[in-house]
GROMACS .gro file of C-alpha atoms in nm:
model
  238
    1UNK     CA    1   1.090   0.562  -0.049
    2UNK     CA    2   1.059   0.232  -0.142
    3UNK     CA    3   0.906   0.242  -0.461
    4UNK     CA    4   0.897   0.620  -0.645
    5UNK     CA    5   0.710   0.484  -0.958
    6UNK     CA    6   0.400   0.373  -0.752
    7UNK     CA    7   0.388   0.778  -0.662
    8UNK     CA    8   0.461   0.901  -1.011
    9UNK     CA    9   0.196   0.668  -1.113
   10UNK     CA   10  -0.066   0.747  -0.865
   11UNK     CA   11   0.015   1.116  -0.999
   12UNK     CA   12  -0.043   1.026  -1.349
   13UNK     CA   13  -0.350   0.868  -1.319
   14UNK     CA   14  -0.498   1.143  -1.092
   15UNK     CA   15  -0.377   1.413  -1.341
   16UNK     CA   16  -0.563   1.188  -1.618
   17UNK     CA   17  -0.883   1.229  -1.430
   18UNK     CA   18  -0.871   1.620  -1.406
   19UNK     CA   19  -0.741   1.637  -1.058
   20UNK     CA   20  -0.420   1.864  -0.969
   21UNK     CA   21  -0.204   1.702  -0.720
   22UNK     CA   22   0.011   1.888  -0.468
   23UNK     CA   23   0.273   1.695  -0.333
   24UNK     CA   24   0.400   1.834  -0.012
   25UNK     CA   25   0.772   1.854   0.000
   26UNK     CA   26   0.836   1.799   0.376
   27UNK     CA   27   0.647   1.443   0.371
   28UNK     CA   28   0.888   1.215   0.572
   29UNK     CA   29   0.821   0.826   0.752
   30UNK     CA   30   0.462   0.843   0.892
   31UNK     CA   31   0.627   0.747   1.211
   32UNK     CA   32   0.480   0.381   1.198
   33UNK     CA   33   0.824   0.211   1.321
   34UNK     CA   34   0.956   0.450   1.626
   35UNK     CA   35   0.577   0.420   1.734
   36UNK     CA   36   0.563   0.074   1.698
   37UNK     CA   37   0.914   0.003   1.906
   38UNK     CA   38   0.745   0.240   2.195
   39UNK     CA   39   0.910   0.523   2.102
   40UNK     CA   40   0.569   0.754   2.145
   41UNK     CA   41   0.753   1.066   2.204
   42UNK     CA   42   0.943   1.072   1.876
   43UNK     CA   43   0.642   0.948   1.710
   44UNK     CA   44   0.442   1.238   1.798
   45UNK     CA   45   0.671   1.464   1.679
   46UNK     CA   46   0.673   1.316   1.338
   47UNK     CA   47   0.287   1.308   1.323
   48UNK     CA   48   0.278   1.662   1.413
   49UNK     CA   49   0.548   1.718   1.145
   50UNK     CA   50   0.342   1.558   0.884
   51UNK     CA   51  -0.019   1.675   1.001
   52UNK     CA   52   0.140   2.049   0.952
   53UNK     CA   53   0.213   1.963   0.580
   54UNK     CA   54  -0.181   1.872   0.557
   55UNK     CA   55  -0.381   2.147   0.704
   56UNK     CA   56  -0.581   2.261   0.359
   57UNK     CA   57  -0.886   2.092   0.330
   58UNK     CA   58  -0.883   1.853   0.021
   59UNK     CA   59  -0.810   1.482   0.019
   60UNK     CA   60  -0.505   1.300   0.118
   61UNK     CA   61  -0.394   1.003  -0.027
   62UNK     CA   62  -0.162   0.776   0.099
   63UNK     CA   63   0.043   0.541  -0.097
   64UNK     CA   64   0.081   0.245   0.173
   65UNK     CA   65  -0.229   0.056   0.353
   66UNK     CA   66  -0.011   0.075   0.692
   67UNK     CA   67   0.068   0.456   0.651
   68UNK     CA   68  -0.276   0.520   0.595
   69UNK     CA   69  -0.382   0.315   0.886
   70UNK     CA   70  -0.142   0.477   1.154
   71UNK     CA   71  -0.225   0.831   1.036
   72UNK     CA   72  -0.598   0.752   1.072
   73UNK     CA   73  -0.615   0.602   1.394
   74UNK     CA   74  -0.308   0.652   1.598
   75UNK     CA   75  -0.222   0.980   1.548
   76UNK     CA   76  -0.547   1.138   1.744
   77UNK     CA   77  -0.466   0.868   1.983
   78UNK     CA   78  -0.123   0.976   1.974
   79UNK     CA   79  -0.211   1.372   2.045
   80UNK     CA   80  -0.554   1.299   2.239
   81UNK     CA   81  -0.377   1.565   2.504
   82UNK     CA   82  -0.293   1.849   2.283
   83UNK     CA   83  -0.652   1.983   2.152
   84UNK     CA   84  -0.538   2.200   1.860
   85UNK     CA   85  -0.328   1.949   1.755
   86UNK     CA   86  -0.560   1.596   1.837
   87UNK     CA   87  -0.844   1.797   1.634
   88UNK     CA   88  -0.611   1.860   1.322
   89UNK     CA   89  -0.555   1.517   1.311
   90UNK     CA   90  -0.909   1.406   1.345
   91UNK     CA   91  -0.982   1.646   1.041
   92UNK     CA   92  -0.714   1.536   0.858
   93UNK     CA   93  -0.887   1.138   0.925
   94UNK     CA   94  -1.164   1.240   0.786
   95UNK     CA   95  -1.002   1.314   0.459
   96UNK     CA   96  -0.774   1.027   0.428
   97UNK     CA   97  -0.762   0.751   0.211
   98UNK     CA   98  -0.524   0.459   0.138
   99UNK     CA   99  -0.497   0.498  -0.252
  100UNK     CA  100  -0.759   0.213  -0.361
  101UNK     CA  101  -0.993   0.334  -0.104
  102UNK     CA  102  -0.980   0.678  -0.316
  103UNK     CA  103  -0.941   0.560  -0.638
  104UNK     CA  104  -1.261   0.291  -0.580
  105UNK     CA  105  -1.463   0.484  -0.408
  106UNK     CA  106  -1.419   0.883  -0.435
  107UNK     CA  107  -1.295   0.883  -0.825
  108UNK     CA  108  -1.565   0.816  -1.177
  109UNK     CA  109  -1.248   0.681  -1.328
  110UNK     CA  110  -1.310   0.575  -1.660
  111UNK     CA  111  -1.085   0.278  -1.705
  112UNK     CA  112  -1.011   0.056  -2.053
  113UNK     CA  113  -0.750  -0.224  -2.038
  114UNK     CA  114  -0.531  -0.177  -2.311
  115UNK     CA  115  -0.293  -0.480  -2.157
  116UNK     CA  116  -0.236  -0.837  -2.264
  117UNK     CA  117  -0.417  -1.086  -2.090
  118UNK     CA  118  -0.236  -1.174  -1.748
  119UNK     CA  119  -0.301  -1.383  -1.414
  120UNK     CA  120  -0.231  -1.136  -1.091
  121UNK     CA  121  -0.245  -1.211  -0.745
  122UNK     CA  122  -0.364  -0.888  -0.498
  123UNK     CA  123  -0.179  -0.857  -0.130
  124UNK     CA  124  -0.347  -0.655   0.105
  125UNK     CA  125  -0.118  -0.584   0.439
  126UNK     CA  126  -0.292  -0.699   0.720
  127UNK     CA  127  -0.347  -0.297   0.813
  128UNK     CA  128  -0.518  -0.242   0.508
  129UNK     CA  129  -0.713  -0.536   0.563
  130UNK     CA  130  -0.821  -0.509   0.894
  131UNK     CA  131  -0.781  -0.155   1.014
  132UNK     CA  132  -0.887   0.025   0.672
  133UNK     CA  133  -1.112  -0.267   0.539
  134UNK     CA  134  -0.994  -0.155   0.223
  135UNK     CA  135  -0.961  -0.518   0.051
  136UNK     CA  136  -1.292  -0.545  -0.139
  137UNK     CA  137  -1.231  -0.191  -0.247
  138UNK     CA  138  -0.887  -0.341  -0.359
  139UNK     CA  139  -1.065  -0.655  -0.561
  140UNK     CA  140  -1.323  -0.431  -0.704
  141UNK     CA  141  -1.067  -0.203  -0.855
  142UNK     CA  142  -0.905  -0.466  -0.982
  143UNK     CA  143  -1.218  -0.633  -1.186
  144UNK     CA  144  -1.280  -0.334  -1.382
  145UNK     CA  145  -0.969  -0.459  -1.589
  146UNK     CA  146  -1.093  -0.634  -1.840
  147UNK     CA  147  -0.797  -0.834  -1.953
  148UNK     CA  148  -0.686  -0.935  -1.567
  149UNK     CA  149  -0.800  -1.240  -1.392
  150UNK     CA  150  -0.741  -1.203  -1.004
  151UNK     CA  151  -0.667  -1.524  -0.862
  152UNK     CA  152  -0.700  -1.590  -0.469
  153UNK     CA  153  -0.424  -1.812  -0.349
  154UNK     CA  154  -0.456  -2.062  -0.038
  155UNK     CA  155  -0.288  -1.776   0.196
  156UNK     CA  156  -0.413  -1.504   0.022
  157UNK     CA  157  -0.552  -1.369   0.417
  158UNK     CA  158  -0.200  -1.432   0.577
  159UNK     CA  159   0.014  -1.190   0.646
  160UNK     CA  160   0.378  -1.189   0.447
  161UNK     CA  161   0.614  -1.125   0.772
  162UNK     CA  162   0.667  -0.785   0.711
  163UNK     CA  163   0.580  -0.589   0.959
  164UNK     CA  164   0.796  -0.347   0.977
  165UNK     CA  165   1.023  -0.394   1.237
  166UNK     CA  166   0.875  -0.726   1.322
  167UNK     CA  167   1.060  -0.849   1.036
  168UNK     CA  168   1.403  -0.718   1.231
  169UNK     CA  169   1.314  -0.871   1.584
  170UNK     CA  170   1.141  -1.199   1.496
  171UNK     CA  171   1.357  -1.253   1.148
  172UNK     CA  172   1.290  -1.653   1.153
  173UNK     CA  173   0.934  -1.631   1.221
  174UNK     CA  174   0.884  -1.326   0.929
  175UNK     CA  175   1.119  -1.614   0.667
  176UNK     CA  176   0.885  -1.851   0.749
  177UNK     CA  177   0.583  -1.655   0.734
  178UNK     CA  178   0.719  -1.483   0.355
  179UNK     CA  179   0.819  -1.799   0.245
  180UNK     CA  180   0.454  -1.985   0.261
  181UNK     CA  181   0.298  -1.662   0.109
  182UNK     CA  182   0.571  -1.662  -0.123
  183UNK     CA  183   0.554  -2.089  -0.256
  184UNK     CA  184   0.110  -2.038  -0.257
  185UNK     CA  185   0.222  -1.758  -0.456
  186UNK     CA  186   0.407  -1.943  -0.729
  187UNK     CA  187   0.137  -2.230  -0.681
  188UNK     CA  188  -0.143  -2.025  -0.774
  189UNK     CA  189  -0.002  -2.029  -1.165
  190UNK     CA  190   0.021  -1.627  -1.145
  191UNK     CA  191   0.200  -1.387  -1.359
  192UNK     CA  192   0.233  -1.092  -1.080
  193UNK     CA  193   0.180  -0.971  -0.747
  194UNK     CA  194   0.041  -0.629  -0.679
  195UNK     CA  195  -0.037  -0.472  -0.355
  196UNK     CA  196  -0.119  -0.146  -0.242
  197UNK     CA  197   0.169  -0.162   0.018
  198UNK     CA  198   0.521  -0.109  -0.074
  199UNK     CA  199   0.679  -0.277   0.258
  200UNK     CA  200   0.480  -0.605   0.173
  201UNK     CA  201   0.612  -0.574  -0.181
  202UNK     CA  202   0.969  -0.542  -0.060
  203UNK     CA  203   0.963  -0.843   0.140
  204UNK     CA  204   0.750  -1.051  -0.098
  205UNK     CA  205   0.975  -0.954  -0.389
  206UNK     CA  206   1.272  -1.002  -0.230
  207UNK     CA  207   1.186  -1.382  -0.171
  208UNK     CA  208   1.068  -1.436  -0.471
  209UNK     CA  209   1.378  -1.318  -0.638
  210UNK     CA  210   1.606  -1.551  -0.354
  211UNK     CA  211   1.380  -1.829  -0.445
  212UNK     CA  212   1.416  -1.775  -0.816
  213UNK     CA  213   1.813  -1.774  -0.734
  214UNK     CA  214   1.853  -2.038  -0.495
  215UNK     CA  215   1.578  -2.288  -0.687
  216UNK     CA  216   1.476  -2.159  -0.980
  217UNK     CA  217   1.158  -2.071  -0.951
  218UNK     CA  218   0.999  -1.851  -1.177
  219UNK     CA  219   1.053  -1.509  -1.108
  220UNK     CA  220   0.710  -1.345  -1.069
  221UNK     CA  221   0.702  -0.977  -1.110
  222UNK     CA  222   0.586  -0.784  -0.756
  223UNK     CA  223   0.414  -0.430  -0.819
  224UNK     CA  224   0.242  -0.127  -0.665
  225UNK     CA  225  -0.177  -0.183  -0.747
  226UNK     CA  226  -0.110   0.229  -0.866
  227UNK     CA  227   0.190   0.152  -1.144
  228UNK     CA  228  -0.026  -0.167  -1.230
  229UNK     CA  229  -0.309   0.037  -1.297
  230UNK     CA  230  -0.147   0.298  -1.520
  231UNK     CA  231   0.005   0.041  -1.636
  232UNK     CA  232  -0.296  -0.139  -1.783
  233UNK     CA  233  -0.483   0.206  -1.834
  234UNK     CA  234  -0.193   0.400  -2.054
  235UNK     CA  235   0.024   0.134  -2.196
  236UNK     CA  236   0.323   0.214  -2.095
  237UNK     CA  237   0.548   0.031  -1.880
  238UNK     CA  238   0.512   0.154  -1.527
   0.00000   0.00000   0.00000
């Protein structure tokens, strides 16, 4: 919902390597934020909502680290007291993957950078990082691009204030925290930002672009690690 493209390009780039996608049309919120705000009830009834959608037994990629992360862990948690339904999700865990985690690791993707040389810096949401340990898999996928030089920033390992809701009930404390990520950013002498989490990109972009209004800075360009990829790997402009 935040950002289509990084879908339609995770969909290109999937139907480049041979593999048909089906793109279930009932998909809604993974249920992250009512969960989150102690709202457990409501929560379940989204993961059971979504877990219907994903009974067949191929993959399922996820688009955002923190998605990923509550549909791997919390939702057997979540149904522990409902068998049939606490065993679909375990089943469905076992076939999930955050989108670099897939891409990295479960694809032979044959990838040639047809892009200009360019500086990036890679943001890894602090559920990707530490609940999916999916960062390396992140850097790795990254260095197969030939023409990109990944730069690690002095808070590269912080977290951008996002946090969903955190971001709503702490809003001085997320500014603050978005606004160092955001200055090592521009320090770092980078060209982009990509991340495989779409709420991190929303709230690093957005303070890039205030900080590019209100002072000038350089306006670096924020972007899904999927459209990047096609990106790089097709030529066109994701």
């Amino acid at each position: 919902m935040f950002d289509p493209q990084a879908g339609i390009s995770a969909v290109k780039l999937f139907e480049r390597a041979g593999i048909e996608v089906i793109f279930p049309m009932g998909q809604s919120c993974c249920g992250q934020p009512p969960l989150n705000s102690g709202h457990a009830d409501e929560a379940k009834t989204i993961a059971k909502s979504q877990l219907e959608l994903l009974k067949n037994p191929w993959p399922v990629v996820v688009m955002a680290g923190s998605c990923a992360a509550t549909m791997l862990h919390e939702y057997p948690e979540l149904l522990k007291y409902e068998p049939e339904w606490k065993n679909l999700a375990e089943n469905v865990s076992g076939r999930l993957f955050e989108f670099t985690e897939f891409v990295a690791g479960q694809l032979d993707l044959s990838i040639i950078d047809v892009g200009a040389s360019v500086k990036i810096a890679l943001h890894t949401s602090c559920s990707a990082r530490r609940k999916l340990n999916s960062l390396q898999q992140g850097r790795d996928l990254l260095a197969k691009l030939s023409n990109v030089e990944l730069v690690i920033h002095d808070r590269e390992y912080e977290c951008c204030g996002f946090g969903g809701t955190f971001a709503i009930k702490h809003g001085d404390v997320s500014a603050a925290m978005v606004h160092d990520k955001a200055i090592s950013l521009l320090d770092a002498g980078i060209e982009r930002v990509v991340s495989p989490d779409p709420g991190c990109l929303l709230n690093i972009g957005g303070h890039l672009e205030h900080l590019h209004k209100k002072e000038n800075k350089p306006l670096l360009k924020v972007q899904h690690v999927a459209s990047f990829l096609w990106e790089r790997i097709s030529g066109e402009q994701a």
